[in-house]
Amino acid sequence: MQVISDIPLLRQQRREWQNNGRVIAFVPTMGNLHQGHLNLVREAKKHADEVVVSIFVNPMQFGPDEDLEAYPRTLERDALLLEELGVSLLFVPKVADIYARGLEQQTFVEVPGISYMICGASRPGHFRGVATIVCKLFNMVQPNLAFFGEKDFQQLQVIKAMVTDLSMNLQVFGVPTTREDDGLAMSSRNQYLTAQQRLIAPILYAQLQALVASIKQGRRDFSKLVSACKAHLLEHGFSPDYIEVRAAQTLMPPSHEDTDLVILAAAFLGKTRLIDNIQFQF
Ligand code: AMP
């Protein structure tokens, strides 16, 4: 596995692969890899000749009071895991090269509408940061295919919208959420949890499952269901940020005709913000 920080070197390898007709898949990450990330890589390998993974903790997508500095960085371990999986190239660009003119001057990509709701409302500017870095990485790697986790459901929709709107020549794949045995969605941020909080954390997913079950049984009083769910989470020590029932394709409040739904949730346990979602048909 090649480990490359230098953007021209990455482009050189990219050209070589293209000349040899290789299909290139790309998995962007912020590192501190867990099985969720590795499952994206495994899925990418099924569809491509060469898999490129990037590790870049992107300052542009963190708010001023968020965990940019504390975000776990475990490059050596990550590289070993990726090598074992047969990744061709690990791209680890430097902040100074990515944002060469400084963050303040950086041209940005913003997907309107979908970026401002739900998580975007709680984290202003977050999806602008995500869309901008993913667009830049796509321009550098120029993959044929790109793989993202459904764990970050809204992010996946933002990326798909960006690719469509900007006529980008690549295919975006969503990969189902990888969970711990007790149902907690794997996340690099789970390690911020205390032992006590870690015991409570799976309740978030359990509550979403209960909500899905109620809707499948015919309940349509979404706001009542959501309020009860929030109350339950509060009782268990969560501070719910949002719980939303939305149409899966548009993330808008569902109309009577919408049958493809998603429940999206974010809740704090102490200072740790957990997110999760379930997509379902009824
Ligand atoms: P991150 O390093 O958190 O930015 O995540 C990099 C990619 O891995 C994103 O596409 C995430 O949606 C995906 N990802 C993170 N956690 C999981 C998980 N538990 N299951 C599936 N994909 C995940």
PDB file of C-alpha atoms and ligand atoms in Angstrom:
ATOM      1  CA  MET A   1       0.000   0.000   0.000  1.00  0.00           C
ATOM      2  CA  GLN A   2       1.334   3.412  -0.946  1.00  0.00           C
ATOM      3  CA  VAL A   3       0.960   6.153   1.661  1.00  0.00           C
ATOM      4  CA  ILE A   4       0.955   9.531  -0.056  1.00  0.00           C
ATOM      5  CA  SER A   5       0.596  13.069   1.316  1.00  0.00           C
ATOM      6  CA  ASP A   6       1.726  14.883  -1.773  1.00  0.00           C
ATOM      7  CA  ILE A   7      -1.094  15.873  -4.150  1.00  0.00           C
ATOM      8  CA  PRO A   8       0.986  15.770  -7.402  1.00  0.00           C
ATOM      9  CA  LEU A   9       2.205  12.256  -6.497  1.00  0.00           C
ATOM     10  CA  LEU A  10      -1.402  11.142  -5.989  1.00  0.00           C
ATOM     11  CA  ARG A  11      -2.350  12.566  -9.391  1.00  0.00           C
ATOM     12  CA  GLN A  12       0.580  10.761 -11.013  1.00  0.00           C
ATOM     13  CA  GLN A  13      -0.614   7.398  -9.635  1.00  0.00           C
ATOM     14  CA  ARG A  14      -4.160   8.234 -10.675  1.00  0.00           C
ATOM     15  CA  ARG A  15      -3.027   8.894 -14.282  1.00  0.00           C
ATOM     16  CA  GLU A  16      -1.126   5.619 -14.395  1.00  0.00           C
ATOM     17  CA  TRP A  17      -4.187   3.653 -13.259  1.00  0.00           C
ATOM     18  CA  GLN A  18      -6.392   5.463 -15.737  1.00  0.00           C
ATOM     19  CA  ASN A  19      -3.994   4.664 -18.596  1.00  0.00           C
ATOM     20  CA  ASN A  20      -4.221   0.999 -17.615  1.00  0.00           C
ATOM     21  CA  GLY A  21      -8.037   1.051 -17.534  1.00  0.00           C
ATOM     22  CA  ARG A  22      -8.256   0.423 -13.789  1.00  0.00           C
ATOM     23  CA  VAL A  23     -11.547   1.165 -11.988  1.00  0.00           C
ATOM     24  CA  ILE A  24     -10.867   3.331  -8.943  1.00  0.00           C
ATOM     25  CA  ALA A  25     -12.993   3.421  -5.789  1.00  0.00           C
ATOM     26  CA  PHE A  26     -12.571   6.061  -3.122  1.00  0.00           C
ATOM     27  CA  VAL A  27     -13.427   5.970   0.595  1.00  0.00           C
ATOM     28  CA  PRO A  28     -12.953   9.335   2.342  1.00  0.00           C
ATOM     29  CA  THR A  29     -12.570   9.193   6.135  1.00  0.00           C
ATOM     30  CA  MET A  30     -11.309  11.184   9.097  1.00  0.00           C
ATOM     31  CA  GLY A  31      -9.356   8.155  10.340  1.00  0.00           C
ATOM     32  CA  ASN A  32      -9.450   6.390  13.703  1.00  0.00           C
ATOM     33  CA  LEU A  33     -10.823   3.511  11.718  1.00  0.00           C
ATOM     34  CA  HIS A  34     -13.345   0.995  13.040  1.00  0.00           C
ATOM     35  CA  GLN A  35     -15.256  -1.861  11.418  1.00  0.00           C
ATOM     36  CA  GLY A  36     -17.760   0.617   9.931  1.00  0.00           C
ATOM     37  CA  HIS A  37     -14.992   2.260   7.908  1.00  0.00           C
ATOM     38  CA  LEU A  38     -13.451  -1.109   7.046  1.00  0.00           C
ATOM     39  CA  ASN A  39     -16.794  -2.357   5.735  1.00  0.00           C
ATOM     40  CA  LEU A  40     -16.866   0.599   3.348  1.00  0.00           C
ATOM     41  CA  VAL A  41     -13.445  -0.497   2.113  1.00  0.00           C
ATOM     42  CA  ARG A  42     -14.588  -4.121   1.757  1.00  0.00           C
ATOM     43  CA  GLU A  43     -17.599  -2.974  -0.263  1.00  0.00           C
ATOM     44  CA  ALA A  44     -15.403  -0.720  -2.412  1.00  0.00           C
ATOM     45  CA  LYS A  45     -13.071  -3.623  -3.152  1.00  0.00           C
ATOM     46  CA  LYS A  46     -15.970  -5.641  -4.573  1.00  0.00           C
ATOM     47  CA  HIS A  47     -16.582  -2.999  -7.229  1.00  0.00           C
ATOM     48  CA  ALA A  48     -13.136  -1.706  -8.170  1.00  0.00           C
ATOM     49  CA  ASP A  49      -9.586  -2.648  -9.163  1.00  0.00           C
ATOM     50  CA  GLU A  50      -7.934  -0.053  -6.937  1.00  0.00           C
ATOM     51  CA  VAL A  51      -9.198   1.347  -3.635  1.00  0.00           C
ATOM     52  CA  VAL A  52      -8.021   4.728  -2.405  1.00  0.00           C
ATOM     53  CA  VAL A  53      -8.749   5.711   1.209  1.00  0.00           C
ATOM     54  CA  SER A  54      -8.159   9.218   2.507  1.00  0.00           C
ATOM     55  CA  ILE A  55      -7.624  10.208   6.107  1.00  0.00           C
ATOM     56  CA  PHE A  56      -8.100  13.904   6.720  1.00  0.00           C
ATOM     57  CA  VAL A  57      -9.565  15.520   9.829  1.00  0.00           C
ATOM     58  CA  ASN A  58     -11.231  18.384   8.012  1.00  0.00           C
ATOM     59  CA  PRO A  59     -11.179  21.618  10.044  1.00  0.00           C
ATOM     60  CA  MET A  60     -13.782  23.197   7.768  1.00  0.00           C
ATOM     61  CA  GLN A  61     -16.565  20.871   8.946  1.00  0.00           C
ATOM     62  CA  PHE A  62     -16.024  21.434  12.693  1.00  0.00           C
ATOM     63  CA  GLY A  63     -17.816  24.245  14.504  1.00  0.00           C
ATOM     64  CA  PRO A  64     -15.847  26.585  16.804  1.00  0.00           C
ATOM     65  CA  ASP A  65     -16.906  24.685  19.963  1.00  0.00           C
ATOM     66  CA  GLU A  66     -16.543  21.190  18.525  1.00  0.00           C
ATOM     67  CA  ASP A  67     -13.890  18.507  18.977  1.00  0.00           C
ATOM     68  CA  LEU A  68     -11.405  19.280  16.161  1.00  0.00           C
ATOM     69  CA  GLU A  69      -8.359  19.242  18.457  1.00  0.00           C
ATOM     70  CA  ALA A  70      -9.531  16.246  20.515  1.00  0.00           C
ATOM     71  CA  TYR A  71     -10.585  14.157  17.501  1.00  0.00           C
ATOM     72  CA  PRO A  72      -8.670  10.836  17.789  1.00  0.00           C
ATOM     73  CA  ARG A  73      -5.761  10.508  15.374  1.00  0.00           C
ATOM     74  CA  THR A  74      -4.341   6.977  15.009  1.00  0.00           C
ATOM     75  CA  LEU A  75      -2.609   7.011  11.641  1.00  0.00           C
ATOM     76  CA  GLU A  76      -0.149   4.152  12.177  1.00  0.00           C
ATOM     77  CA  ARG A  77      -2.820   1.714  13.310  1.00  0.00           C
ATOM     78  CA  ASP A  78      -5.195   2.865  10.573  1.00  0.00           C
ATOM     79  CA  ALA A  79      -2.515   2.290   7.915  1.00  0.00           C
ATOM     80  CA  LEU A  80      -1.928  -1.270   9.146  1.00  0.00           C
ATOM     81  CA  LEU A  81      -5.645  -2.082   8.999  1.00  0.00           C
ATOM     82  CA  LEU A  82      -5.968  -0.697   5.483  1.00  0.00           C
ATOM     83  CA  GLU A  83      -2.871  -2.516   4.286  1.00  0.00           C
ATOM     84  CA  GLU A  84      -4.321  -5.795   5.602  1.00  0.00           C
ATOM     85  CA  LEU A  85      -7.490  -5.185   3.579  1.00  0.00           C
ATOM     86  CA  GLY A  86      -5.521  -4.692   0.364  1.00  0.00           C
ATOM     87  CA  VAL A  87      -6.062  -0.959  -0.081  1.00  0.00           C
ATOM     88  CA  SER A  88      -3.875   0.371  -2.927  1.00  0.00           C
ATOM     89  CA  LEU A  89      -3.283   3.896  -1.718  1.00  0.00           C
ATOM     90  CA  LEU A  90      -3.754   5.789   1.535  1.00  0.00           C
ATOM     91  CA  PHE A  91      -3.946   9.530   0.937  1.00  0.00           C
ATOM     92  CA  VAL A  92      -3.146  11.670   3.986  1.00  0.00           C
ATOM     93  CA  PRO A  93      -3.029  15.270   2.802  1.00  0.00           C
ATOM     94  CA  LYS A  94      -1.822  18.123   5.002  1.00  0.00           C
ATOM     95  CA  VAL A  95      -4.159  20.916   6.108  1.00  0.00           C
ATOM     96  CA  ALA A  96      -1.753  23.500   4.645  1.00  0.00           C
ATOM     97  CA  ASP A  97      -1.930  21.839   1.213  1.00  0.00           C
ATOM     98  CA  ILE A  98      -5.695  21.344   1.253  1.00  0.00           C
ATOM     99  CA  TYR A  99      -6.441  24.886   2.390  1.00  0.00           C
ATOM    100  CA  ALA A 100      -3.440  26.546   0.746  1.00  0.00           C
ATOM    101  CA  ARG A 101      -5.002  30.036   0.731  1.00  0.00           C
ATOM    102  CA  GLY A 102      -6.349  29.672   4.269  1.00  0.00           C
ATOM    103  CA  LEU A 103      -9.799  28.632   5.465  1.00  0.00           C
ATOM    104  CA  GLU A 104     -11.153  32.192   5.360  1.00  0.00           C
ATOM    105  CA  GLN A 105     -10.369  32.526   1.647  1.00  0.00           C
ATOM    106  CA  GLN A 106     -11.434  29.013   0.695  1.00  0.00           C
ATOM    107  CA  THR A 107     -13.897  28.672  -2.178  1.00  0.00           C
ATOM    108  CA  PHE A 108     -16.745  26.520  -0.919  1.00  0.00           C
ATOM    109  CA  VAL A 109     -19.417  24.164  -2.140  1.00  0.00           C
ATOM    110  CA  GLU A 110     -22.825  24.492  -0.584  1.00  0.00           C
ATOM    111  CA  VAL A 111     -25.792  22.266  -1.323  1.00  0.00           C
ATOM    112  CA  PRO A 112     -28.727  24.491  -0.379  1.00  0.00           C
ATOM    113  CA  GLY A 113     -31.876  23.294   1.355  1.00  0.00           C
ATOM    114  CA  ILE A 114     -30.820  19.868   2.475  1.00  0.00           C
ATOM    115  CA  SER A 115     -27.680  21.271   4.156  1.00  0.00           C
ATOM    116  CA  TYR A 116     -29.620  23.634   6.406  1.00  0.00           C
ATOM    117  CA  MET A 117     -32.096  21.229   8.001  1.00  0.00           C
ATOM    118  CA  ILE A 118     -31.824  18.634  10.789  1.00  0.00           C
ATOM    119  CA  CYS A 119     -28.065  18.144  11.488  1.00  0.00           C
ATOM    120  CA  GLY A 120     -27.327  21.215   9.381  1.00  0.00           C
ATOM    121  CA  ALA A 121     -29.534  23.329  11.638  1.00  0.00           C
ATOM    122  CA  SER A 122     -27.712  22.055  14.738  1.00  0.00           C
ATOM    123  CA  ARG A 123     -24.265  22.417  13.157  1.00  0.00           C
ATOM    124  CA  PRO A 124     -24.321  25.549  10.945  1.00  0.00           C
ATOM    125  CA  GLY A 125     -21.698  25.337   8.198  1.00  0.00           C
ATOM    126  CA  HIS A 126     -21.042  21.649   8.805  1.00  0.00           C
ATOM    127  CA  PHE A 127     -22.347  20.384   5.466  1.00  0.00           C
ATOM    128  CA  ARG A 128     -20.631  23.235   3.624  1.00  0.00           C
ATOM    129  CA  GLY A 129     -17.385  21.935   5.102  1.00  0.00           C
ATOM    130  CA  VAL A 130     -18.253  18.361   4.169  1.00  0.00           C
ATOM    131  CA  ALA A 131     -19.319  19.177   0.594  1.00  0.00           C
ATOM    132  CA  THR A 132     -16.245  21.335   0.043  1.00  0.00           C
ATOM    133  CA  ILE A 133     -13.709  18.770   1.249  1.00  0.00           C
ATOM    134  CA  VAL A 134     -15.406  15.887  -0.564  1.00  0.00           C
ATOM    135  CA  CYS A 135     -15.511  17.938  -3.776  1.00  0.00           C
ATOM    136  CA  LYS A 136     -11.797  18.774  -3.400  1.00  0.00           C
ATOM    137  CA  LEU A 137     -10.891  15.143  -2.661  1.00  0.00           C
ATOM    138  CA  PHE A 138     -12.937  13.992  -5.670  1.00  0.00           C
ATOM    139  CA  ASN A 139     -10.978  16.453  -7.826  1.00  0.00           C
ATOM    140  CA  MET A 140      -7.699  15.064  -6.512  1.00  0.00           C
ATOM    141  CA  VAL A 141      -8.498  11.335  -6.550  1.00  0.00           C
ATOM    142  CA  GLN A 142     -10.887  11.449  -9.544  1.00  0.00           C
ATOM    143  CA  PRO A 143     -12.491   8.138  -8.593  1.00  0.00           C
ATOM    144  CA  ASN A 144     -14.993   6.210 -10.681  1.00  0.00           C
ATOM    145  CA  LEU A 145     -16.867   5.168  -7.527  1.00  0.00           C
ATOM    146  CA  ALA A 146     -17.117   6.612  -4.017  1.00  0.00           C
ATOM    147  CA  PHE A 147     -18.388   4.920  -0.854  1.00  0.00           C
ATOM    148  CA  PHE A 148     -20.095   6.577   2.115  1.00  0.00           C
ATOM    149  CA  GLY A 149     -21.803   5.222   5.225  1.00  0.00           C
ATOM    150  CA  GLU A 150     -25.557   5.370   5.724  1.00  0.00           C
ATOM    151  CA  LYS A 151     -24.711   6.067   9.370  1.00  0.00           C
ATOM    152  CA  ASP A 152     -24.317   9.689   8.226  1.00  0.00           C
ATOM    153  CA  PHE A 153     -27.553   9.578   6.260  1.00  0.00           C
ATOM    154  CA  GLN A 154     -27.932  13.293   5.681  1.00  0.00           C
ATOM    155  CA  GLN A 155     -24.283  13.598   4.654  1.00  0.00           C
ATOM    156  CA  LEU A 156     -24.830  10.865   2.052  1.00  0.00           C
ATOM    157  CA  GLN A 157     -27.824  12.782   0.654  1.00  0.00           C
ATOM    158  CA  VAL A 158     -25.799  16.015   0.552  1.00  0.00           C
ATOM    159  CA  ILE A 159     -22.995  14.270  -1.370  1.00  0.00           C
ATOM    160  CA  LYS A 160     -25.416  12.661  -3.811  1.00  0.00           C
ATOM    161  CA  ALA A 161     -27.071  16.038  -4.434  1.00  0.00           C
ATOM    162  CA  MET A 162     -23.671  17.694  -4.973  1.00  0.00           C
ATOM    163  CA  VAL A 163     -22.601  15.005  -7.459  1.00  0.00           C
ATOM    164  CA  THR A 164     -25.849  15.444  -9.407  1.00  0.00           C
ATOM    165  CA  ASP A 165     -25.894  19.239  -9.266  1.00  0.00           C
ATOM    166  CA  LEU A 166     -22.256  19.630 -10.315  1.00  0.00           C
ATOM    167  CA  SER A 167     -22.450  16.867 -12.962  1.00  0.00           C
ATOM    168  CA  MET A 168     -19.579  14.986 -11.363  1.00  0.00           C
ATOM    169  CA  ASN A 169     -18.548  11.919 -13.304  1.00  0.00           C
ATOM    170  CA  LEU A 170     -18.695   9.281 -10.588  1.00  0.00           C
ATOM    171  CA  GLN A 171     -21.106   6.925  -8.868  1.00  0.00           C
ATOM    172  CA  VAL A 172     -21.889   7.275  -5.148  1.00  0.00           C
ATOM    173  CA  PHE A 173     -22.662   4.168  -3.071  1.00  0.00           C
ATOM    174  CA  GLY A 174     -24.238   4.097   0.406  1.00  0.00           C
ATOM    175  CA  VAL A 175     -23.176   1.300   2.749  1.00  0.00           C
ATOM    176  CA  PRO A 176     -25.382   0.131   5.672  1.00  0.00           C
ATOM    177  CA  THR A 177     -24.433   1.137   9.201  1.00  0.00           C
ATOM    178  CA  THR A 178     -22.116  -1.210  11.067  1.00  0.00           C
ATOM    179  CA  ARG A 179     -23.188  -1.687  14.695  1.00  0.00           C
ATOM    180  CA  GLU A 180     -21.758  -3.035  17.910  1.00  0.00           C
ATOM    181  CA  ASP A 181     -23.411  -6.241  19.196  1.00  0.00           C
ATOM    182  CA  ASP A 182     -25.714  -4.179  21.411  1.00  0.00           C
ATOM    183  CA  GLY A 183     -26.908  -2.075  18.467  1.00  0.00           C
ATOM    184  CA  LEU A 184     -24.844   1.081  19.020  1.00  0.00           C
ATOM    185  CA  ALA A 185     -23.732   2.496  15.664  1.00  0.00           C
ATOM    186  CA  MET A 186     -19.936   2.375  15.470  1.00  0.00           C
ATOM    187  CA  SER A 187     -18.341   5.807  15.607  1.00  0.00           C
ATOM    188  CA  SER A 188     -14.931   7.228  16.358  1.00  0.00           C
ATOM    189  CA  ARG A 189     -16.688   9.429  18.905  1.00  0.00           C
ATOM    190  CA  ASN A 190     -17.946   6.441  20.954  1.00  0.00           C
ATOM    191  CA  GLN A 191     -14.590   6.333  22.707  1.00  0.00           C
ATOM    192  CA  TYR A 192     -15.386   9.677  24.357  1.00  0.00           C
ATOM    193  CA  LEU A 193     -18.121   7.864  26.348  1.00  0.00           C
ATOM    194  CA  THR A 194     -17.526   6.903  29.979  1.00  0.00           C
ATOM    195  CA  ALA A 195     -18.160   3.264  30.917  1.00  0.00           C
ATOM    196  CA  GLN A 196     -21.533   4.264  32.350  1.00  0.00           C
ATOM    197  CA  GLN A 197     -22.520   6.262  29.259  1.00  0.00           C
ATOM    198  CA  ARG A 198     -21.419   3.390  27.009  1.00  0.00           C
ATOM    199  CA  LEU A 199     -23.965   1.146  28.765  1.00  0.00           C
ATOM    200  CA  ILE A 200     -26.735   3.658  28.105  1.00  0.00           C
ATOM    201  CA  ALA A 201     -25.729   4.528  24.524  1.00  0.00           C
ATOM    202  CA  PRO A 202     -27.535   1.620  22.730  1.00  0.00           C
ATOM    203  CA  ILE A 203     -30.862   2.961  24.022  1.00  0.00           C
ATOM    204  CA  LEU A 204     -30.768   5.547  21.239  1.00  0.00           C
ATOM    205  CA  TYR A 205     -30.992   2.860  18.533  1.00  0.00           C
ATOM    206  CA  ALA A 206     -33.504   0.851  20.591  1.00  0.00           C
ATOM    207  CA  GLN A 207     -35.750   3.918  20.768  1.00  0.00           C
ATOM    208  CA  LEU A 208     -35.524   4.455  17.011  1.00  0.00           C
ATOM    209  CA  GLN A 209     -36.448   0.807  16.462  1.00  0.00           C
ATOM    210  CA  ALA A 210     -39.467   1.229  18.749  1.00  0.00           C
ATOM    211  CA  LEU A 211     -40.502   4.322  16.775  1.00  0.00           C
ATOM    212  CA  VAL A 212     -40.243   2.426  13.493  1.00  0.00           C
ATOM    213  CA  ALA A 213     -42.347  -0.398  14.957  1.00  0.00           C
ATOM    214  CA  SER A 214     -45.076   2.048  16.022  1.00  0.00           C
ATOM    215  CA  ILE A 215     -45.196   3.667  12.576  1.00  0.00           C
ATOM    216  CA  LYS A 216     -45.291   0.268  10.877  1.00  0.00           C
ATOM    217  CA  GLN A 217     -48.252  -0.611  13.125  1.00  0.00           C
ATOM    218  CA  GLY A 218     -50.107   2.329  11.621  1.00  0.00           C
ATOM    219  CA  ARG A 219     -49.386   5.272  13.940  1.00  0.00           C
ATOM    220  CA  ARG A 220     -49.200   8.557  12.003  1.00  0.00           C
ATOM    221  CA  ASP A 221     -49.045  10.978  14.919  1.00  0.00           C
ATOM    222  CA  PHE A 222     -45.328  11.476  14.355  1.00  0.00           C
ATOM    223  CA  SER A 223     -44.923  14.476  16.648  1.00  0.00           C
ATOM    224  CA  LYS A 224     -46.540  12.647  19.552  1.00  0.00           C
ATOM    225  CA  LEU A 225     -44.349   9.600  18.947  1.00  0.00           C
ATOM    226  CA  VAL A 226     -41.236  11.748  18.726  1.00  0.00           C
ATOM    227  CA  SER A 227     -42.089  13.617  21.939  1.00  0.00           C
ATOM    228  CA  ALA A 228     -42.530  10.330  23.798  1.00  0.00           C
ATOM    229  CA  CYS A 229     -39.224   9.090  22.402  1.00  0.00           C
ATOM    230  CA  LYS A 230     -37.413  12.275  23.501  1.00  0.00           C
ATOM    231  CA  ALA A 231     -38.940  11.978  26.976  1.00  0.00           C
ATOM    232  CA  HIS A 232     -37.713   8.405  27.192  1.00  0.00           C
ATOM    233  CA  LEU A 233     -34.200   9.420  26.162  1.00  0.00           C
ATOM    234  CA  LEU A 234     -34.183  12.251  28.708  1.00  0.00           C
ATOM    235  CA  GLU A 235     -35.168   9.779  31.429  1.00  0.00           C
ATOM    236  CA  HIS A 236     -32.148   7.668  30.531  1.00  0.00           C
ATOM    237  CA  GLY A 237     -29.741  10.594  30.717  1.00  0.00           C
ATOM    238  CA  PHE A 238     -29.581  11.702  27.070  1.00  0.00           C
ATOM    239  CA  SER A 239     -30.036  15.289  25.963  1.00  0.00           C
ATOM    240  CA  PRO A 240     -31.848  14.825  22.654  1.00  0.00           C
ATOM    241  CA  ASP A 241     -30.814  17.267  19.927  1.00  0.00           C
ATOM    242  CA  TYR A 242     -33.348  16.201  17.290  1.00  0.00           C
ATOM    243  CA  ILE A 243     -35.489  13.248  16.318  1.00  0.00           C
ATOM    244  CA  GLU A 244     -37.136  13.611  12.936  1.00  0.00           C
ATOM    245  CA  VAL A 245     -39.325  11.415  10.765  1.00  0.00           C
ATOM    246  CA  ARG A 246     -38.633  12.385   7.154  1.00  0.00           C
ATOM    247  CA  ALA A 247     -39.069  11.249   3.555  1.00  0.00           C
ATOM    248  CA  ALA A 248     -35.868   9.320   2.841  1.00  0.00           C
ATOM    249  CA  GLN A 249     -35.175  10.802  -0.604  1.00  0.00           C
ATOM    250  CA  THR A 250     -35.768  14.486   0.141  1.00  0.00           C
ATOM    251  CA  LEU A 251     -35.433  14.624   3.942  1.00  0.00           C
ATOM    252  CA  MET A 252     -38.577  16.764   3.923  1.00  0.00           C
ATOM    253  CA  PRO A 253     -41.467  16.060   6.336  1.00  0.00           C
ATOM    254  CA  PRO A 254     -43.307  13.113   4.757  1.00  0.00           C
ATOM    255  CA  SER A 255     -46.527  13.550   2.838  1.00  0.00           C
ATOM    256  CA  HIS A 256     -49.236  10.870   2.861  1.00  0.00           C
ATOM    257  CA  GLU A 257     -47.835   9.438  -0.391  1.00  0.00           C
ATOM    258  CA  ASP A 258     -44.302   8.955   0.977  1.00  0.00           C
ATOM    259  CA  THR A 259     -43.620   5.328   1.811  1.00  0.00           C
ATOM    260  CA  ASP A 260     -39.809   5.458   1.935  1.00  0.00           C
ATOM    261  CA  LEU A 261     -39.097   7.040   5.316  1.00  0.00           C
ATOM    262  CA  VAL A 262     -36.135   7.654   7.572  1.00  0.00           C
ATOM    263  CA  ILE A 263     -35.958   8.471  11.256  1.00  0.00           C
ATOM    264  CA  LEU A 264     -32.922  10.579  12.046  1.00  0.00           C
ATOM    265  CA  ALA A 265     -31.692  11.293  15.552  1.00  0.00           C
ATOM    266  CA  ALA A 266     -28.930  13.075  17.401  1.00  0.00           C
ATOM    267  CA  ALA A 267     -28.554  13.085  21.160  1.00  0.00           C
ATOM    268  CA  PHE A 268     -25.865  14.059  23.604  1.00  0.00           C
ATOM    269  CA  LEU A 269     -24.608  11.776  26.336  1.00  0.00           C
ATOM    270  CA  GLY A 270     -22.595  14.193  28.404  1.00  0.00           C
ATOM    271  CA  LYS A 271     -20.476  16.060  25.860  1.00  0.00           C
ATOM    272  CA  THR A 272     -20.583  13.273  23.288  1.00  0.00           C
ATOM    273  CA  ARG A 273     -22.988  13.741  20.420  1.00  0.00           C
ATOM    274  CA  LEU A 274     -24.320  10.468  19.024  1.00  0.00           C
ATOM    275  CA  ILE A 275     -26.210  10.243  15.741  1.00  0.00           C
ATOM    276  CA  ASP A 276     -28.171   7.384  14.264  1.00  0.00           C
ATOM    277  CA  ASN A 277     -30.947   6.698  11.789  1.00  0.00           C
ATOM    278  CA  ILE A 278     -33.176   3.951  10.419  1.00  0.00           C
ATOM    279  CA  GLN A 279     -34.514   3.944   6.883  1.00  0.00           C
ATOM    280  CA  PHE A 280     -37.669   1.895   6.358  1.00  0.00           C
ATOM    281  CA  GLN A 281     -40.671   1.328   4.113  1.00  0.00           C
ATOM    282  CA  PHE A 282     -44.239   1.126   5.261  1.00  0.00           C
TER     283      PHE A 282
HETATM  284  P1  AMP B   1     -15.775   9.579   9.375  1.00  0.00           P
HETATM  285  O1  AMP B   1     -14.370   9.079   9.501  1.00  0.00           O
HETATM  286  O2  AMP B   1     -16.557   9.518  10.625  1.00  0.00           O
HETATM  287  O3  AMP B   1     -15.851  10.889   8.641  1.00  0.00           O
HETATM  288  O4  AMP B   1     -16.502   8.531   8.423  1.00  0.00           O
HETATM  289  C1  AMP B   1     -15.981   8.195   7.168  1.00  0.00           C
HETATM  290  C2  AMP B   1     -17.005   7.383   6.422  1.00  0.00           C
HETATM  291  O5  AMP B   1     -17.302   6.210   7.183  1.00  0.00           O
HETATM  292  C3  AMP B   1     -18.327   8.120   6.212  1.00  0.00           C
HETATM  293  O6  AMP B   1     -18.835   7.813   4.927  1.00  0.00           O
HETATM  294  C4  AMP B   1     -19.192   7.556   7.315  1.00  0.00           C
HETATM  295  O7  AMP B   1     -20.573   7.612   7.012  1.00  0.00           O
HETATM  296  C5  AMP B   1     -18.710   6.122   7.353  1.00  0.00           C
HETATM  297  N1  AMP B   1     -19.026   5.494   8.636  1.00  0.00           N
HETATM  298  C6  AMP B   1     -18.730   5.940   9.876  1.00  0.00           C
HETATM  299  N2  AMP B   1     -19.233   5.120  10.828  1.00  0.00           N
HETATM  300  C7  AMP B   1     -19.876   4.127  10.162  1.00  0.00           C
HETATM  301  C8  AMP B   1     -20.617   2.975  10.565  1.00  0.00           C
HETATM  302  N3  AMP B   1     -20.803   2.680  11.848  1.00  0.00           N
HETATM  303  N4  AMP B   1     -21.137   2.179   9.594  1.00  0.00           N
HETATM  304  C9  AMP B   1     -20.962   2.473   8.293  1.00  0.00           C
HETATM  305  N5  AMP B   1     -20.275   3.545   7.837  1.00  0.00           N
HETATM  306  C10 AMP B   1     -19.747   4.364   8.757  1.00  0.00           C
END
